[in-house]
Short mmCIF file of C-alpha atoms in Angstrom, two decimals:
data_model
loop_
_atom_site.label_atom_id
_atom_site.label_comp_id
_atom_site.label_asym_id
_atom_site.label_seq_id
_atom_site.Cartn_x
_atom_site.Cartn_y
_atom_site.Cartn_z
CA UNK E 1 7.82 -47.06 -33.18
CA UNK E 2 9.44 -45.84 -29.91
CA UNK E 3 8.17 -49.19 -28.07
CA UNK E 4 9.22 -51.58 -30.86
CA UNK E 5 12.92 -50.10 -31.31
CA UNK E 6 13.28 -49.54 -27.20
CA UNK E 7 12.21 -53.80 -27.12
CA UNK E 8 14.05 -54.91 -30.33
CA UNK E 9 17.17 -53.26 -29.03
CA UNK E 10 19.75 -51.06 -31.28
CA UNK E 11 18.98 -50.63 -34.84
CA UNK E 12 22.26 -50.39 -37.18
CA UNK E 13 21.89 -48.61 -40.31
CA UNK E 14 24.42 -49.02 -42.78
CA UNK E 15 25.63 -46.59 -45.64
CA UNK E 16 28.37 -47.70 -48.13
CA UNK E 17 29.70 -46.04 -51.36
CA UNK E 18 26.71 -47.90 -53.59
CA UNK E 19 23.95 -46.14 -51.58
CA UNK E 20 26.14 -42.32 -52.04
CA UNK E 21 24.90 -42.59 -55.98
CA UNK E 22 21.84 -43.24 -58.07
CA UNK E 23 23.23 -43.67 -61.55
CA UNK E 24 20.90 -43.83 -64.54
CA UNK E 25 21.27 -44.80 -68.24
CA UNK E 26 19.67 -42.09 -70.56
CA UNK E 27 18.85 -40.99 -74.27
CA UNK E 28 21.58 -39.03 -75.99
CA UNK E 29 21.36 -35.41 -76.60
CA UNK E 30 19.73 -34.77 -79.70
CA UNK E 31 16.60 -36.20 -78.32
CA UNK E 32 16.80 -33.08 -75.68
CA UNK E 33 16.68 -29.71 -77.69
CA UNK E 34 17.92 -26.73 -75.80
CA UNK E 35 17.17 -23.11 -76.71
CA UNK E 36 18.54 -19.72 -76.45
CA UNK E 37 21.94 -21.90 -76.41
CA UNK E 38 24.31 -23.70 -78.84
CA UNK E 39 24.65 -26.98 -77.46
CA UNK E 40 28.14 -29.03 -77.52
CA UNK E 41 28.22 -32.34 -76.68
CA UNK E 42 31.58 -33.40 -75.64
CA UNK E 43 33.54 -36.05 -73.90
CA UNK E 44 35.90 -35.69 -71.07
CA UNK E 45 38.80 -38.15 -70.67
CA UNK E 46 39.89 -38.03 -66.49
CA UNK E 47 43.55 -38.59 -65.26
CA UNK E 48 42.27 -42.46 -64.72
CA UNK E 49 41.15 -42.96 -68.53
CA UNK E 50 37.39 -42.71 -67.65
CA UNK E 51 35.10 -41.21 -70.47
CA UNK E 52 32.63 -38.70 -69.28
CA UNK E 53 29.77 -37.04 -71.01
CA UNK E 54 29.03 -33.37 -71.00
CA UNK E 55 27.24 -30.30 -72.33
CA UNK E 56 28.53 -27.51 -72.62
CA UNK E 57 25.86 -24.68 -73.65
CA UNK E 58 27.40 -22.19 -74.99
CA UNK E 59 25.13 -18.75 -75.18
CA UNK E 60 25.99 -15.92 -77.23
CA UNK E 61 27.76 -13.09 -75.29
CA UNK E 62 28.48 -14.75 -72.26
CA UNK E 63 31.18 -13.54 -70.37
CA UNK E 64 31.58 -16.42 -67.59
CA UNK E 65 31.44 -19.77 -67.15
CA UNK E 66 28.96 -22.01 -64.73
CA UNK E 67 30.46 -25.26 -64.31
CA UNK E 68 27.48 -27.37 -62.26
CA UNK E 69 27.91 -30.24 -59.89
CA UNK E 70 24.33 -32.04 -59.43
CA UNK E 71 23.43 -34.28 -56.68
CA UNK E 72 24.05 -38.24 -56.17
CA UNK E 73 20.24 -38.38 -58.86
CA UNK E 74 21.88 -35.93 -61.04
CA UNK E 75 21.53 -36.47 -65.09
CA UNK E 76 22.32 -33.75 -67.87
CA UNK E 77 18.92 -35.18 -68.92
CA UNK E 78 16.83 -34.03 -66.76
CA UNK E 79 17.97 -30.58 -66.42
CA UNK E 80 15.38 -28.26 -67.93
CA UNK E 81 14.61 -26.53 -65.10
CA UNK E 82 18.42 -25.56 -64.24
CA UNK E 83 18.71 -24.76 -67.72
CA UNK E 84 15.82 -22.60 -67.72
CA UNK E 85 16.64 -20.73 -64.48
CA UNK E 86 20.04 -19.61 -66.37
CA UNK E 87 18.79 -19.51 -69.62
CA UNK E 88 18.48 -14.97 -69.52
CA UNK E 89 22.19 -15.17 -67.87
CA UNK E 90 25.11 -13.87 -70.03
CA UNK E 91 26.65 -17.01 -68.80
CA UNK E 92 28.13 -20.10 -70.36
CA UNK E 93 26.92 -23.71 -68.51
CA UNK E 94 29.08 -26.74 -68.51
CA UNK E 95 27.70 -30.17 -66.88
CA UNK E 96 28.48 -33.53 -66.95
CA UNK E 97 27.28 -37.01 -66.06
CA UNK E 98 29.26 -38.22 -63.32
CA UNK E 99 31.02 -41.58 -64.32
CA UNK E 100 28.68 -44.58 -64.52
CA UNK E 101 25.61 -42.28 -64.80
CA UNK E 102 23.89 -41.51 -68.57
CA UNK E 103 26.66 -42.74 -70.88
CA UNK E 104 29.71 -42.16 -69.30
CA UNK E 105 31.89 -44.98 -68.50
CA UNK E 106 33.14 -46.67 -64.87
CA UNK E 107 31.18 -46.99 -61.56
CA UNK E 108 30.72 -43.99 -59.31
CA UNK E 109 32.77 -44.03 -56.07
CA UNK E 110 33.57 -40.72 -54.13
CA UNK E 111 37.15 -40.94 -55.06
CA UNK E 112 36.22 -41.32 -58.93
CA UNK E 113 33.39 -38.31 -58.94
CA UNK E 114 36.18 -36.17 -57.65
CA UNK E 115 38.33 -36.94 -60.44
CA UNK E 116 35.57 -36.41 -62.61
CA UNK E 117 34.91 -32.77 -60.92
CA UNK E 118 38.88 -31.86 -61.90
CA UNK E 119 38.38 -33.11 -65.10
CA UNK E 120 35.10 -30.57 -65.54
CA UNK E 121 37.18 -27.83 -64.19
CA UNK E 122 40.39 -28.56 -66.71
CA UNK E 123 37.93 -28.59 -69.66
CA UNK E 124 35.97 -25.22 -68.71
CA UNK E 125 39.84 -24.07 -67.85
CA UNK E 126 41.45 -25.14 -70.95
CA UNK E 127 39.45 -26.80 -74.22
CA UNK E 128 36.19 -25.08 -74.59
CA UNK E 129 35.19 -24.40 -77.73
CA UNK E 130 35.08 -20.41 -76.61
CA UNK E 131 36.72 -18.17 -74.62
CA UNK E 132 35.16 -19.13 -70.78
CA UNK E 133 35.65 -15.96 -69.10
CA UNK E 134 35.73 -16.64 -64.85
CA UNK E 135 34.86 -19.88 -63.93
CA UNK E 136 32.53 -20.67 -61.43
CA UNK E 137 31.09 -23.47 -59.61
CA UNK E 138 27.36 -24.61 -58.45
CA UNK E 139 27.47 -27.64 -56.43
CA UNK E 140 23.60 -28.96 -55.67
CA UNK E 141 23.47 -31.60 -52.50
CA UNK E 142 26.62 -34.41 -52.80
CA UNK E 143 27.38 -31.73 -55.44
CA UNK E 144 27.75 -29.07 -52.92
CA UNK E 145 31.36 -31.43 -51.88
CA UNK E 146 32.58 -31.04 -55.44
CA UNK E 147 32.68 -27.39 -55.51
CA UNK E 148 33.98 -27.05 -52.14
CA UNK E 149 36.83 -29.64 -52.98
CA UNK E 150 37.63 -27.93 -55.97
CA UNK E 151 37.98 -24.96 -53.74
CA UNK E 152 40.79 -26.85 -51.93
CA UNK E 153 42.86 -27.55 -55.59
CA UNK E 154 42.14 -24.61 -58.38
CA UNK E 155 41.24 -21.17 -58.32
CA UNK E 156 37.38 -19.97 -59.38
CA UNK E 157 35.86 -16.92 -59.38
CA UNK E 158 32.73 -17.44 -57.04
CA UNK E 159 30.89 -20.20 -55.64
CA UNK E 160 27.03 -21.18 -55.51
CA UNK E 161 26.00 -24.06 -53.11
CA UNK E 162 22.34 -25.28 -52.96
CA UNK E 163 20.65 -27.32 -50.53
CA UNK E 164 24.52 -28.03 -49.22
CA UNK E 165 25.51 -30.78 -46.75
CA UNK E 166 27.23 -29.62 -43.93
CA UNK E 167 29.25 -33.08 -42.79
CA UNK E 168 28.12 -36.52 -43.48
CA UNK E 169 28.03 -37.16 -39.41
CA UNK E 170 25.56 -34.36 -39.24
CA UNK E 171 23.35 -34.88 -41.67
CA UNK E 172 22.74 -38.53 -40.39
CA UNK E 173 22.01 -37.13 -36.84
CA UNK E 174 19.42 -34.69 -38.41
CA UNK E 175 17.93 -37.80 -40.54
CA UNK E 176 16.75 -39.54 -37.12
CA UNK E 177 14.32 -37.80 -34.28
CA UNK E 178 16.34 -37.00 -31.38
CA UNK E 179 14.27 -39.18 -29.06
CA UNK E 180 15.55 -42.44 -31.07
CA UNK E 181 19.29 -41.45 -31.57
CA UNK E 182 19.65 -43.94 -28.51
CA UNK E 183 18.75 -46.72 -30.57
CA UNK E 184 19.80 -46.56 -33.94
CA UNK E 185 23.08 -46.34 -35.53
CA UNK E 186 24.64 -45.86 -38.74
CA UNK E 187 27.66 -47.95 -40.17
CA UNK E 188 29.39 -45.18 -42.13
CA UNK E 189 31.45 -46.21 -44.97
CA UNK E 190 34.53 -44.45 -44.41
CA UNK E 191 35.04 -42.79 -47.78
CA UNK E 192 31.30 -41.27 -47.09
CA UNK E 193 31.71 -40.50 -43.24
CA UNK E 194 35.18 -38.29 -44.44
CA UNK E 195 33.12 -36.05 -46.67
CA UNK E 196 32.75 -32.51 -45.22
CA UNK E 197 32.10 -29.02 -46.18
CA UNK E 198 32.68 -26.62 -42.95
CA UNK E 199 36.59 -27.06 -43.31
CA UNK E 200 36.80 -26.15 -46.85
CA UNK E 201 33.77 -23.43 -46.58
CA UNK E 202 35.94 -21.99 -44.21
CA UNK E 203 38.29 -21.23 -46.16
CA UNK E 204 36.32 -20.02 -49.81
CA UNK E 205 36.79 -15.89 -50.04
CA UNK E 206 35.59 -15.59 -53.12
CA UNK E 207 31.63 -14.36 -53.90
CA UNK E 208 29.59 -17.23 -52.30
CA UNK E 209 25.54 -17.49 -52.44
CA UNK E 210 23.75 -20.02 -50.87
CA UNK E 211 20.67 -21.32 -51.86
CA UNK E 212 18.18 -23.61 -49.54
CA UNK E 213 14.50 -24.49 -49.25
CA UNK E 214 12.31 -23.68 -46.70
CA UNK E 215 10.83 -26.89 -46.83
CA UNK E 216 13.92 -29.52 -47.60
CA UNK E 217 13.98 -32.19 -45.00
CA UNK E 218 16.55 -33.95 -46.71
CA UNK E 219 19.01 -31.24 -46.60
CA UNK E 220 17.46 -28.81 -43.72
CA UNK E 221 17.76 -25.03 -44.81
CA UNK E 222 20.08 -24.62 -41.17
CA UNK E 223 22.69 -26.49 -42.71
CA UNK E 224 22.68 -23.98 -45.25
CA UNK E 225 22.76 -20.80 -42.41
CA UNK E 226 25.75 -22.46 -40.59
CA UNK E 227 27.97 -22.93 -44.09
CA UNK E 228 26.59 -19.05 -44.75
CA UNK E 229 27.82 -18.18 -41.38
CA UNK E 230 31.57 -20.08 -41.44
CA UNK E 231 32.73 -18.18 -44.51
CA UNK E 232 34.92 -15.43 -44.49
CA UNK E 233 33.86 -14.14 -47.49
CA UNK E 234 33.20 -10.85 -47.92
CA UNK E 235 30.52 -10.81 -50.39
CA UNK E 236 28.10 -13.51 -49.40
CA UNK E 237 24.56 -14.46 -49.58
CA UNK E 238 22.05 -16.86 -48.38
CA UNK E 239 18.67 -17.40 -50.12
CA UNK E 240 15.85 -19.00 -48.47
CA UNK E 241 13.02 -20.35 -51.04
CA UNK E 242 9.38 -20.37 -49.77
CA UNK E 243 7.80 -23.84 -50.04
CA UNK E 244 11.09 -25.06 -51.55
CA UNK E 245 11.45 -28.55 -51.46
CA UNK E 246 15.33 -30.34 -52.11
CA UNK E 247 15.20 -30.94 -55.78
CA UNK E 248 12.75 -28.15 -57.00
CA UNK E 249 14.20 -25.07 -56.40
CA UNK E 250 15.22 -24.30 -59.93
CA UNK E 251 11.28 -23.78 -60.65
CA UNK E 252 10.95 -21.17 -58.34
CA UNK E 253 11.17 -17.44 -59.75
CA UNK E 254 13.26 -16.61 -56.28
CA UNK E 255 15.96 -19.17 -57.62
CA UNK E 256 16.33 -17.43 -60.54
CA UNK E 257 16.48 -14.30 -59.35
CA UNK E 258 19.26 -14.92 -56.79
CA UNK E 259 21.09 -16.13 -59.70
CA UNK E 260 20.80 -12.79 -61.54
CA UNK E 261 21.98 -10.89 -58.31
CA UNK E 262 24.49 -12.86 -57.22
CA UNK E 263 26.05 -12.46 -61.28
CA UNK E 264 24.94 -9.00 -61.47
CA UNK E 265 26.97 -7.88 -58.88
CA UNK E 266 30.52 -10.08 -59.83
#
């Protein structure tokens, strides 16, 4: 491989906005029953007249809120095993389909999915169907961006990012071995190449855990140890998951358990 890219010259590879997402159509909601939860299944109107889908669950006793960001393959319908690893929290769980996945309407850009992480955070803020208690927010992956923009723009009361992104720039360096970084390239789409989560990690005070698998090579677990070790905040943790791969973690008892900590003790 080495020989053929040193003769063939530079290789460019280019990333745009289309190759950020992985939007799916899917069945409705009824066709997914959820225990241990009352199930809601609402629409969100955003600021730009988009129509998003969500679930909220709403448990009995809960005295917070979990609004969750999923990553670029993220449906509400495949979420068993998220909703599983909350499911003995005292904790309500709002998610949504980002626009242009499952049934909501549009075409995902990075601009629109941060409208439609505003528009998650005014509905858990202000037209739930129960009281939501503290709000906060669990960004997985590209989702790890949404909860660290919304950090930037609203107030929450703690944060959970799993298998995070560092900065787009770095996590294409880490994609390629170091001994071909001479030869290929990537052609960055702008609105990608801007996204970043140091700066605004930086600046998060409030309860923060960290979640990463040992075994992610999409996300490498040391770009969760440097966002760990840029935060101020004072109450902070950073779980490593044995044998945990980038999209499995929620199956992994460890997972859920760092969720019951990290809520036991805020």
């Amino acid at each position: 491989m080495v020989l053929f890219l040193m003769i063939g010259g530079c290789t460019t590879i280019e990333i745009s906005e289309s190759d950020a997402f992985d939007p799916h159509v899917t069945i409705s909601a009824d066709q997914f029953p959820i225990h241990s939860y009352t199930l809601h299944d609402l629409k969100i109107e955003t600021e730009d007249n988009e129509t998003l889908d969500a679930w909220f669950l709403e448990r009995e006793g809960a005295n917070k809120t979990i609004i969750y960001y999923g990553g670029n393959g993220f449906l509400m319908m495949k979420s068993r095993p998220l909703i599983n690893a909350y499911a003995d929290l005292p904790v309500h769980l709002l998610m949504i389909d980002y626009r242009g996945y499952g049934r909501s309407t549009g075409e995902p850009t990075v601009d629109g999915v941060k409208t439609d992480a505003k528009a998650a955070y005014q509905l858990a803020k202000n037209n739930l169907p129960v009281e939501p208690g503290p709000i906060y927010v669990h960004g997985h992956s590209m989702g790890s961006f949404l909860a660290t923009y919304i950090a930037d723009s609203v107030d929450v009361a703690g944060y959970i990012l799993e298998s995070p992104i560092t900065d787009v720039d770095s996590w294409t360096k880490r994609l390629v071995p170091a001994l071909l970084r001479p030869f290929v390239r990537f052609d960055i789409e702008d609105s990608i190449k801007a996204q970043n989560n140091i700066e605004p990690v930086k600046r998060i005070k409030e309860p923060l855990l960290i979640i990463g698998g040992e075994q992610d090579e999409i996300t490498p677990f040391r770009m969760a140890e440097e966002l760990h070790e840029k935060s101020p905040s004072r109450e902070k943790s950073l779980v490593r998951i044995e044998n945990g791969n980038h999209n499995d973690l929620p199956t992994f008892s460890a997972y859920k358990s760092s969720l019951i900590d990290f809520f036991g003790d805020n």
